Amino acid sequence: PGVASAGRAGASLFGGRAARLAPRGSRGMAVSADEIKQRTADFVKDIVEPVNLQEGNQLPVSTFEPGGRVAVGTSASEKRGIALKVPTVDMDKCTQCNYCSMICPHAAVRPFLLTHDEVDGAPETLKGGTRAAIGGGALDNYNFRVQVSPLDCTGCELCVRICPADALSFVTVDEAIESESENWDYCAALPNHGSEVDKTTVKGSQFQQPLLEFSGACEGCGETPYVKMLTQLFGERLVIANATGCSSIWGASNPSFPYTTNAKGEGPAWANSLFEDNAEFGMGMRRAYKQRRDNLMNAVDDALEDPSVPMSDSLRKLLKQFSVLRHDNKRDMLLPKGKSVYYQLREKLVPLLEEEAGKHDKIRRLNDDQTMFQRNSNWIIGGDGWAYDIGFGGLDHVLASEEHIHVLVLDTEMYSNTGGQASKSTPRGAMAKFAEGGKATAKKDLGQYAMTYKNVYVASICIHVNHQQAIKALLEAEAYPGPSLVICYSPCISQGYPLAEAITHCKEAVDSGYWPLYRYNPLLRESGNNPFQLDSKKVGGDLFKFLAHENRFAAVMRRNPDVARDLDERLQQQITERSKHLNILTRDQLDSEFPASGASDSVLILYGSETGNAEEQAKSLWADCKARGLKATISSCDDYEFEDLSKQSTVLVVISTCGQGEFPANSHGFWKKLQDPTLPLSHLEGVKFSVFGLGDSTYSLFCVAAEAIDVRMEELGATRILNRGIGDDRAEDRYYTGWDDWTPQLWRAMQAPEKPLVREIPKPVYELTVMEGDPKAENTPYEKLVPVGSVPLKLTENTLLTPEGYDRDIRHYVFEIKGTPVRYNVGDCLAIFPRNSRESVDEFCAMYGLNPEDELRVTSLPDARNPIPDELKTRQLFECVLDIYGKPNRRFYDQLALYAKDEEEKRTLETLTSDDPKGKEMYRNMSEDMVNHVDVLRAFPSARPPLDQLMNMIPVIKPRSYSIASSPLMHPDCIELCVVAVDWEVPSKGETRFGLCTSYMKTQPAGATVMCSVKPSSIVLPADDTAPIIMAGMGTGLAPWRALTQHKVMQKQAGVNVGPCWFFYGARKAATEYLYREEFEKYEAMGVLHMRTAFSRDQARKIYVQHRITESAEDVYRMMEHENGSFYVCGSSRNVPEDIYNAMKEVMMTAGKMDEDDAAAGLSSYKMDGRYTVEAWS
């Protein structure tokens, strides 16, 4: 079936569906997960256990499978327990970065996502060791745990050393076995939830099950992390041809086989041929597979064209999609969350093929070849001895081909496990067999050689140093429609230093220029960009310190110092020349690497980036500067020569914050130098600057890196030209929300042109296929059209709380959560995902000339801002995804002008986003009128962006969050909300409009399904239950305080001693807006609650909540100042927070006898202590 054993060291592994390895006679039929498990269990019982008891010679030949095929995942049964010390995690320190898992050579440290039910069923030692998952989206529904397998860990120390928060520490293996073995067994048996997370990031990749685990590689092995990462990114469709060497030994040492399968029975197919012919072997596997897939394409076309073949409309539709993709030679694209287009298509096809296989022989034939519908990921893997030396001829043949095949070179430079002799991969100056005095010639530059072909993707990576660059390179190489070569710097024990130090040592290798990081992607040339990207530009490390740390160099220094010095100096010269050459290749950024002496009139853009987001935004800013005629240079913070910073005229810094206040790895050196206390306070005098920070507001130390640099640059005399910009990953449009607000202000502050000098319609960032729709065809399920992390909840109650016909529509909603993964705490919010009405969407489609029934196939390209589902109808796009009835921002008007065919309309749109006073007034009037996207498109009929452009111009519908009005102690099976419907008048149109979400909710009947997710809020209850609680809420702002009061009621009923609970509640009229009056009065009667109400319209003189607070100044001050009370406010962000703050300041001044400054300081102290919390909405 395309993967077979051959040669003296041959072996192949059953890899399940992706491998297409199946019982003889079943062609491309998938092997079931249960069958694979049974094979592995039988193999362990019949072969592994006897061999490990040294009874292997007694096994009869009939025990073994003919052809060298073996079971997978057998290494998991061994549990060798070879480490003396094993790491454990302090979850209170853990920042959930997942670096420990990424670097673990044996997959013995892993992050796990657990549902609330899974936590409830966990061992007692595990229950207290989970924390709420951080990161938003799907993670909101899970708990997080880093778990170590004490019996599989080798004690290499890498996880402890890479942890940025010192959350991992060592204990004895006996302690770990006693405390952690049961936890590991429980976590490892749980369903893997990684499919809900984007696996193209460092953090997301580690939630994917590693399909390479517990190998026999050395402790600290530098090869396995790369291959393990391959299995996490592409494992369900991975096919490996492995050259003999270290990677074949730890990859398949009979009877221990570390490659395994996922719960579906999918996993890598692996085969090992000779050391000499691996490239040819892998090429043959790829071509055999390609031929089989071409045959499948012909069979699909034959079945579709034969009218006598009966098939369902659904099957016909999917087969047509496959045929179109194959005939158009569409390369496989990664969808959101990193899934393959072909893989997803196959997932839909297989159930239909199996169901309809009996209808006709031609469908049965397709079902027999069902695994061929996906595109496998073919990789040729081997060490440096194979790639640079004995197998180079075959490798060159592969690189010179047009074949879509990938090569991974695990470069230890040591000819590891295949002789250890000097070769073309041995660096100058290193000792090796047959070069005991140090190798005199330079190492072959395999990357530069491959780049001469111009059509080969080439990358040089080091996962120990730049994790995101390594993942990017693997993803880009896999997606590249031709040969690709990824060269991986792989620390090895043969290099002669303790591998526990590999992370620091690898950083020295990169910093000194010994191992450059770069990517060469020929596809970039097609869009006019430089195909070469140097990811490690600055060479500043001490090469000789790096060399002296490795025995292969140090031994030569000890034996013959003069020869060693000469060889090492020649190596230094070689590295310097290579560095200059690589900087020339990346010419777009040349100026920033070789800045002119003296003052610079160019804009310097510095970035600090951990996951790549800040780097991408910085590059976007650099391109925008160039487009406006500005001279601009760009560099990572650490790659820039800090001494030249004071010579710059304008410096823009774009920096992210990692975890709990960490600086990105490529900005540590810059920040250290910027903090130098010996720098004079005039050091940056004359330098103008601005800073933009990226972060996630769910972390307590949000954007502190940007804040720290901003403050420090001003301290050193630099002039801030624009206040710090903030990009919050949890904002409506992620960090783009803050970016789109900051950049127009930046151009004004820099007195630069508002718009690029040459304006062109951008290239589409979505690949869109439109197919004629069938009204009878099924819609894509609603659950697949909303962002990950949302859960369908049943609405069981929709009750109007105010009188019928009253001018405020306030409703009580109840959602059932029993039997769902949803859990909540007091103070949390429920996010509702609304939909535009079908009638309004059909009206828009008619105006825009679209058929709402047309079926869309969407592939998001890397620059896409909006997450668009890959399959949906046009109606669903506007009903469930794009916020066409939302308020447009300036960017929308600006982009729309590019499409206006009418010159007057074009001028008007351009004026709207200009600094022209008339344009500002027009924009202000349209904003006050609450004009929506449809209004604008209707007003400018000549501007009609095509659908694939509209997808990137209009934001997606955002969920609206509402404070939960119930306590889980009182209502564990449901969530209750109290929501007022939003409406407003549009004077220019003389009509009333309604808020999207509240109007959607209002029309949902009991029994309807609504997509929701629980969001944590800033409300934290005091640890001391006896501490007083003071709440202030207006209108529906009582929702969280109703929940908190219910919490206190349930505590009291359970015998808990609870402290005073005061509630200052305000509304217009008691008769119509005293919400939940009977309930609150009941709680008062129970002695739990003390109510102070303010109904502003019930008397001639208006009385508000702030008045009631100042009337109770003595009580409020006593509870806050002397009884360690907590104060909570909930209401509209327009006036409520400020009014209540002023009232509390008056309380401090009158009851506490303070002046205004001391009162303000006292309130600030409450806020710092977490005892003054504001929950406001806009």
PDB file of N, CA and C in Angstrom, residues 307-374:
ATOM      1  N   PRO A 307     -24.326   7.952 -15.384  1.00  0.00           N
ATOM      2  CA  PRO A 307     -25.696   8.181 -14.891  1.00  0.00           C
ATOM      3  C   PRO A 307     -26.310   6.949 -14.219  1.00  0.00           C
ATOM      4  N   SER A 308     -25.708   5.774 -14.438  1.00  0.00           N
ATOM      5  CA  SER A 308     -26.274   4.563 -13.836  1.00  0.00           C
ATOM      6  C   SER A 308     -25.831   4.365 -12.387  1.00  0.00           C
ATOM      7  N   VAL A 309     -24.925   5.239 -11.904  1.00  0.00           N
ATOM      8  CA  VAL A 309     -24.429   5.106 -10.527  1.00  0.00           C
ATOM      9  C   VAL A 309     -25.321   5.925  -9.600  1.00  0.00           C
ATOM     10  N   PRO A 310     -26.112   5.258  -8.753  1.00  0.00           N
ATOM     11  CA  PRO A 310     -26.982   5.997  -7.833  1.00  0.00           C
ATOM     12  C   PRO A 310     -26.191   6.467  -6.611  1.00  0.00           C
ATOM     13  N   MET A 311     -26.353   7.712  -6.279  1.00  0.00           N
ATOM     14  CA  MET A 311     -25.700   8.226  -5.070  1.00  0.00           C
ATOM     15  C   MET A 311     -26.509   9.392  -4.526  1.00  0.00           C
ATOM     16  N   SER A 312     -26.387   9.640  -3.260  1.00  0.00           N
ATOM     17  CA  SER A 312     -27.115  10.736  -2.624  1.00  0.00           C
ATOM     18  C   SER A 312     -26.557  12.068  -3.096  1.00  0.00           C
ATOM     19  N   ASP A 313     -27.372  13.114  -2.974  1.00  0.00           N
ATOM     20  CA  ASP A 313     -26.918  14.458  -3.346  1.00  0.00           C
ATOM     21  C   ASP A 313     -25.720  14.883  -2.504  1.00  0.00           C
ATOM     22  N   SER A 314     -25.727  14.487  -1.250  1.00  0.00           N
ATOM     23  CA  SER A 314     -24.614  14.871  -0.366  1.00  0.00           C
ATOM     24  C   SER A 314     -23.312  14.249  -0.830  1.00  0.00           C
ATOM     25  N   LEU A 315     -23.356  12.974  -1.199  1.00  0.00           N
ATOM     26  CA  LEU A 315     -22.152  12.298  -1.671  1.00  0.00           C
ATOM     27  C   LEU A 315     -21.687  12.896  -2.985  1.00  0.00           C
ATOM     28  N   ARG A 316     -22.617  13.153  -3.891  1.00  0.00           N
ATOM     29  CA  ARG A 316     -22.262  13.728  -5.194  1.00  0.00           C
ATOM     30  C   ARG A 316     -21.586  15.094  -5.010  1.00  0.00           C
ATOM     31  N   LYS A 317     -22.133  15.894  -4.097  1.00  0.00           N
ATOM     32  CA  LYS A 317     -21.579  17.226  -3.844  1.00  0.00           C
ATOM     33  C   LYS A 317     -20.135  17.134  -3.350  1.00  0.00           C
ATOM     34  N   LEU A 318     -19.873  16.229  -2.419  1.00  0.00           N
ATOM     35  CA  LEU A 318     -18.528  16.098  -1.860  1.00  0.00           C
ATOM     36  C   LEU A 318     -17.548  15.537  -2.882  1.00  0.00           C
ATOM     37  N   LEU A 319     -18.007  14.571  -3.688  1.00  0.00           N
ATOM     38  CA  LEU A 319     -17.134  14.024  -4.728  1.00  0.00           C
ATOM     39  C   LEU A 319     -16.802  15.086  -5.770  1.00  0.00           C
ATOM     40  N   LYS A 320     -17.761  15.942  -6.083  1.00  0.00           N
ATOM     41  CA  LYS A 320     -17.495  17.041  -7.024  1.00  0.00           C
ATOM     42  C   LYS A 320     -16.450  17.989  -6.440  1.00  0.00           C
ATOM     43  N   GLN A 321     -16.557  18.255  -5.134  1.00  0.00           N
ATOM     44  CA  GLN A 321     -15.562  19.128  -4.498  1.00  0.00           C
ATOM     45  C   GLN A 321     -14.169  18.521  -4.616  1.00  0.00           C
ATOM     46  N   PHE A 322     -14.068  17.234  -4.359  1.00  0.00           N
ATOM     47  CA  PHE A 322     -12.772  16.565  -4.461  1.00  0.00           C
ATOM     48  C   PHE A 322     -12.248  16.643  -5.894  1.00  0.00           C
ATOM     49  N   SER A 323     -13.123  16.400  -6.844  1.00  0.00           N
ATOM     50  CA  SER A 323     -12.719  16.415  -8.256  1.00  0.00           C
ATOM     51  C   SER A 323     -12.217  17.795  -8.666  1.00  0.00           C
ATOM     52  N   VAL A 324     -12.926  18.835  -8.248  1.00  0.00           N
ATOM     53  CA  VAL A 324     -12.520  20.202  -8.591  1.00  0.00           C
ATOM     54  C   VAL A 324     -11.155  20.515  -7.977  1.00  0.00           C
ATOM     55  N   LEU A 325     -10.980  20.156  -6.712  1.00  0.00           N
ATOM     56  CA  LEU A 325      -9.701  20.414  -6.044  1.00  0.00           C
ATOM     57  C   LEU A 325      -8.555  19.715  -6.762  1.00  0.00           C
ATOM     58  N   ARG A 326      -8.764  18.469  -7.141  1.00  0.00           N
ATOM     59  CA  ARG A 326      -7.701  17.706  -7.780  1.00  0.00           C
ATOM     60  C   ARG A 326      -7.426  18.189  -9.204  1.00  0.00           C
ATOM     61  N   HIS A 327      -8.485  18.454  -9.975  1.00  0.00           N
ATOM     62  CA  HIS A 327      -8.280  18.898 -11.359  1.00  0.00           C
ATOM     63  C   HIS A 327      -7.643  20.280 -11.413  1.00  0.00           C
ATOM     64  N   ASP A 328      -7.986  21.131 -10.451  1.00  0.00           N
ATOM     65  CA  ASP A 328      -7.372  22.463 -10.403  1.00  0.00           C
ATOM     66  C   ASP A 328      -5.993  22.411  -9.748  1.00  0.00           C
ATOM     67  N   ASN A 329      -5.598  21.198  -9.333  1.00  0.00           N
ATOM     68  CA  ASN A 329      -4.302  21.000  -8.680  1.00  0.00           C
ATOM     69  C   ASN A 329      -4.144  21.919  -7.480  1.00  0.00           C
ATOM     70  N   LYS A 330      -5.229  22.057  -6.733  1.00  0.00           N
ATOM     71  CA  LYS A 330      -5.216  22.926  -5.563  1.00  0.00           C
ATOM     72  C   LYS A 330      -4.304  22.322  -4.505  1.00  0.00           C
ATOM     73  N   ARG A 331      -3.376  23.104  -4.013  1.00  0.00           N
ATOM     74  CA  ARG A 331      -2.533  22.597  -2.936  1.00  0.00           C
ATOM     75  C   ARG A 331      -3.338  22.570  -1.646  1.00  0.00           C
ATOM     76  N   ASP A 332      -2.921  21.706  -0.794  1.00  0.00           N
ATOM     77  CA  ASP A 332      -3.640  21.547   0.474  1.00  0.00           C
ATOM     78  C   ASP A 332      -3.459  22.803   1.314  1.00  0.00           C
ATOM     79  N   MET A 333      -4.553  23.321   1.840  1.00  0.00           N
ATOM     80  CA  MET A 333      -4.507  24.512   2.667  1.00  0.00           C
ATOM     81  C   MET A 333      -4.865  24.138   4.098  1.00  0.00           C
ATOM     82  N   LEU A 334      -4.221  24.824   5.034  1.00  0.00           N
ATOM     83  CA  LEU A 334      -4.581  24.618   6.421  1.00  0.00           C
ATOM     84  C   LEU A 334      -5.743  25.529   6.784  1.00  0.00           C
ATOM     85  N   LEU A 335      -6.796  24.933   7.272  1.00  0.00           N
ATOM     86  CA  LEU A 335      -7.963  25.672   7.718  1.00  0.00           C
ATOM     87  C   LEU A 335      -7.711  26.189   9.124  1.00  0.00           C
ATOM     88  N   PRO A 336      -8.630  27.024   9.656  1.00  0.00           N
ATOM     89  CA  PRO A 336      -8.494  27.407  11.060  1.00  0.00           C
ATOM     90  C   PRO A 336      -8.323  26.163  11.931  1.00  0.00           C
ATOM     91  N   LYS A 337      -7.476  26.318  12.945  1.00  0.00           N
ATOM     92  CA  LYS A 337      -7.121  25.234  13.868  1.00  0.00           C
ATOM     93  C   LYS A 337      -6.161  24.236  13.222  1.00  0.00           C
ATOM     94  N   GLY A 338      -5.663  24.546  11.999  1.00  0.00           N
ATOM     95  CA  GLY A 338      -4.611  23.731  11.411  1.00  0.00           C
ATOM     96  C   GLY A 338      -5.060  22.474  10.724  1.00  0.00           C
ATOM     97  N   LYS A 339      -6.350  22.346  10.425  1.00  0.00           N
ATOM     98  CA  LYS A 339      -6.818  21.133   9.745  1.00  0.00           C
ATOM     99  C   LYS A 339      -6.611  21.253   8.243  1.00  0.00           C
ATOM    100  N   SER A 340      -6.323  20.120   7.622  1.00  0.00           N
ATOM    101  CA  SER A 340      -6.122  20.072   6.182  1.00  0.00           C
ATOM    102  C   SER A 340      -7.460  20.093   5.456  1.00  0.00           C
ATOM    103  N   VAL A 341      -7.506  20.799   4.322  1.00  0.00           N
ATOM    104  CA  VAL A 341      -8.730  20.850   3.509  1.00  0.00           C
ATOM    105  C   VAL A 341      -9.134  19.443   3.075  1.00  0.00           C
ATOM    106  N   TYR A 342      -8.150  18.697   2.550  1.00  0.00           N
ATOM    107  CA  TYR A 342      -8.459  17.344   2.076  1.00  0.00           C
ATOM    108  C   TYR A 342      -8.837  16.420   3.233  1.00  0.00           C
ATOM    109  N   TYR A 343      -8.189  16.600   4.368  1.00  0.00           N
ATOM    110  CA  TYR A 343      -8.504  15.763   5.523  1.00  0.00           C
ATOM    111  C   TYR A 343      -9.945  16.003   5.967  1.00  0.00           C
ATOM    112  N   GLN A 344     -10.342  17.270   5.997  1.00  0.00           N
ATOM    113  CA  GLN A 344     -11.708  17.575   6.416  1.00  0.00           C
ATOM    114  C   GLN A 344     -12.726  17.042   5.407  1.00  0.00           C
ATOM    115  N   LEU A 345     -12.381  17.135   4.122  1.00  0.00           N
ATOM    116  CA  LEU A 345     -13.261  16.602   3.086  1.00  0.00           C
ATOM    117  C   LEU A 345     -13.404  15.087   3.245  1.00  0.00           C
ATOM    118  N   ARG A 346     -12.309  14.425   3.538  1.00  0.00           N
ATOM    119  CA  ARG A 346     -12.360  12.971   3.719  1.00  0.00           C
ATOM    120  C   ARG A 346     -13.212  12.590   4.924  1.00  0.00           C
ATOM    121  N   GLU A 347     -13.135  13.371   5.997  1.00  0.00           N
ATOM    122  CA  GLU A 347     -13.941  13.092   7.188  1.00  0.00           C
ATOM    123  C   GLU A 347     -15.436  13.097   6.863  1.00  0.00           C
ATOM    124  N   LYS A 348     -15.823  13.941   5.931  1.00  0.00           N
ATOM    125  CA  LYS A 348     -17.233  14.008   5.545  1.00  0.00           C
ATOM    126  C   LYS A 348     -17.595  12.900   4.558  1.00  0.00           C
ATOM    127  N   LEU A 349     -16.628  12.524   3.716  1.00  0.00           N
ATOM    128  CA  LEU A 349     -16.897  11.539   2.669  1.00  0.00           C
ATOM    129  C   LEU A 349     -17.021  10.117   3.200  1.00  0.00           C
ATOM    130  N   VAL A 350     -16.154   9.759   4.140  1.00  0.00           N
ATOM    131  CA  VAL A 350     -16.071   8.353   4.559  1.00  0.00           C
ATOM    132  C   VAL A 350     -17.405   7.794   5.051  1.00  0.00           C
ATOM    133  N   PRO A 351     -18.137   8.483   5.940  1.00  0.00           N
ATOM    134  CA  PRO A 351     -19.414   7.910   6.386  1.00  0.00           C
ATOM    135  C   PRO A 351     -20.394   7.684   5.235  1.00  0.00           C
ATOM    136  N   LEU A 352     -20.410   8.595   4.264  1.00  0.00           N
ATOM    137  CA  LEU A 352     -21.329   8.447   3.128  1.00  0.00           C
ATOM    138  C   LEU A 352     -20.899   7.288   2.228  1.00  0.00           C
ATOM    139  N   LEU A 353     -19.599   7.155   1.992  1.00  0.00           N
ATOM    140  CA  LEU A 353     -19.108   6.054   1.163  1.00  0.00           C
ATOM    141  C   LEU A 353     -19.424   4.704   1.802  1.00  0.00           C
ATOM    142  N   GLU A 354     -19.206   4.608   3.097  1.00  0.00           N
ATOM    143  CA  GLU A 354     -19.488   3.346   3.788  1.00  0.00           C
ATOM    144  C   GLU A 354     -20.981   3.023   3.756  1.00  0.00           C
ATOM    145  N   GLU A 355     -21.804   4.070   3.840  1.00  0.00           N
ATOM    146  CA  GLU A 355     -23.263   3.867   3.833  1.00  0.00           C
ATOM    147  C   GLU A 355     -23.768   3.466   2.458  1.00  0.00           C
ATOM    148  N   GLU A 356     -23.146   4.014   1.400  1.00  0.00           N
ATOM    149  CA  GLU A 356     -23.669   3.810   0.051  1.00  0.00           C
ATOM    150  C   GLU A 356     -22.836   2.847  -0.788  1.00  0.00           C
ATOM    151  N   ALA A 357     -21.841   2.209  -0.181  1.00  0.00           N
ATOM    152  CA  ALA A 357     -20.952   1.325  -0.938  1.00  0.00           C
ATOM    153  C   ALA A 357     -21.706   0.179  -1.611  1.00  0.00           C
ATOM    154  N   GLY A 358     -22.820  -0.264  -1.032  1.00  0.00           N
ATOM    155  CA  GLY A 358     -23.575  -1.372  -1.601  1.00  0.00           C
ATOM    156  C   GLY A 358     -24.429  -1.004  -2.794  1.00  0.00           C
ATOM    157  N   LYS A 359     -24.516   0.280  -3.105  1.00  0.00           N
ATOM    158  CA  LYS A 359     -25.378   0.710  -4.215  1.00  0.00           C
ATOM    159  C   LYS A 359     -24.789   0.382  -5.574  1.00  0.00           C
ATOM    160  N   HIS A 360     -23.467   0.396  -5.685  1.00  0.00           N
ATOM    161  CA  HIS A 360     -22.850   0.208  -7.006  1.00  0.00           C
ATOM    162  C   HIS A 360     -21.381  -0.138  -6.818  1.00  0.00           C
ATOM    163  N   ASP A 361     -20.834  -0.922  -7.759  1.00  0.00           N
ATOM    164  CA  ASP A 361     -19.436  -1.320  -7.671  1.00  0.00           C
ATOM    165  C   ASP A 361     -18.493  -0.115  -7.692  1.00  0.00           C
ATOM    166  N   LYS A 362     -18.871   0.924  -8.426  1.00  0.00           N
ATOM    167  CA  LYS A 362     -17.983   2.082  -8.538  1.00  0.00           C
ATOM    168  C   LYS A 362     -17.919   2.858  -7.219  1.00  0.00           C
ATOM    169  N   ILE A 363     -19.014   2.850  -6.470  1.00  0.00           N
ATOM    170  CA  ILE A 363     -18.964   3.487  -5.148  1.00  0.00           C
ATOM    171  C   ILE A 363     -18.187   2.596  -4.187  1.00  0.00           C
ATOM    172  N   ARG A 364     -18.361   1.293  -4.319  1.00  0.00           N
ATOM    173  CA  ARG A 364     -17.605   0.378  -3.471  1.00  0.00           C
ATOM    174  C   ARG A 364     -16.110   0.534  -3.718  1.00  0.00           C
ATOM    175  N   ARG A 365     -15.746   0.732  -4.983  1.00  0.00           N
ATOM    176  CA  ARG A 365     -14.325   0.941  -5.317  1.00  0.00           C
ATOM    177  C   ARG A 365     -13.799   2.206  -4.616  1.00  0.00           C
ATOM    178  N   LEU A 366     -14.594   3.267  -4.616  1.00  0.00           N
ATOM    179  CA  LEU A 366     -14.181   4.499  -3.935  1.00  0.00           C
ATOM    180  C   LEU A 366     -14.067   4.274  -2.429  1.00  0.00           C
ATOM    181  N   ASN A 367     -14.986   3.498  -1.897  1.00  0.00           N
ATOM    182  CA  ASN A 367     -14.939   3.205  -0.469  1.00  0.00           C
ATOM    183  C   ASN A 367     -13.698   2.379  -0.121  1.00  0.00           C
ATOM    184  N   ASP A 368     -13.320   1.482  -1.019  1.00  0.00           N
ATOM    185  CA  ASP A 368     -12.119   0.682  -0.785  1.00  0.00           C
ATOM    186  C   ASP A 368     -10.873   1.567  -0.690  1.00  0.00           C
ATOM    187  N   ASP A 369     -10.900   2.681  -1.403  1.00  0.00           N
ATOM    188  CA  ASP A 369      -9.746   3.590  -1.418  1.00  0.00           C
ATOM    189  C   ASP A 369     -10.013   4.850  -0.588  1.00  0.00           C
ATOM    190  N   GLN A 370     -10.823   4.717   0.441  1.00  0.00           N
ATOM    191  CA  GLN A 370     -11.281   5.910   1.179  1.00  0.00           C
ATOM    192  C   GLN A 370     -10.137   6.699   1.798  1.00  0.00           C
ATOM    193  N   THR A 371      -9.049   6.035   2.199  1.00  0.00           N
ATOM    194  CA  THR A 371      -7.960   6.786   2.833  1.00  0.00           C
ATOM    195  C   THR A 371      -7.209   7.670   1.845  1.00  0.00           C
ATOM    196  N   MET A 372      -7.401   7.418   0.536  1.00  0.00           N
ATOM    197  CA  MET A 372      -6.683   8.203  -0.463  1.00  0.00           C
ATOM    198  C   MET A 372      -7.314   9.570  -0.705  1.00  0.00           C
ATOM    199  N   PHE A 373      -8.477   9.823  -0.133  1.00  0.00           N
ATOM    200  CA  PHE A 373      -9.125  11.112  -0.357  1.00  0.00           C
ATOM    201  C   PHE A 373      -8.402  12.258   0.356  1.00  0.00           C
ATOM    202  N   GLN A 374      -7.672  11.941   1.415  1.00  0.00           N
ATOM    203  CA  GLN A 374      -6.904  12.997   2.055  1.00  0.00           C
ATOM    204  C   GLN A 374      -5.538  13.077   1.406  1.00  0.00           C
TER     205      GLN A 374
END
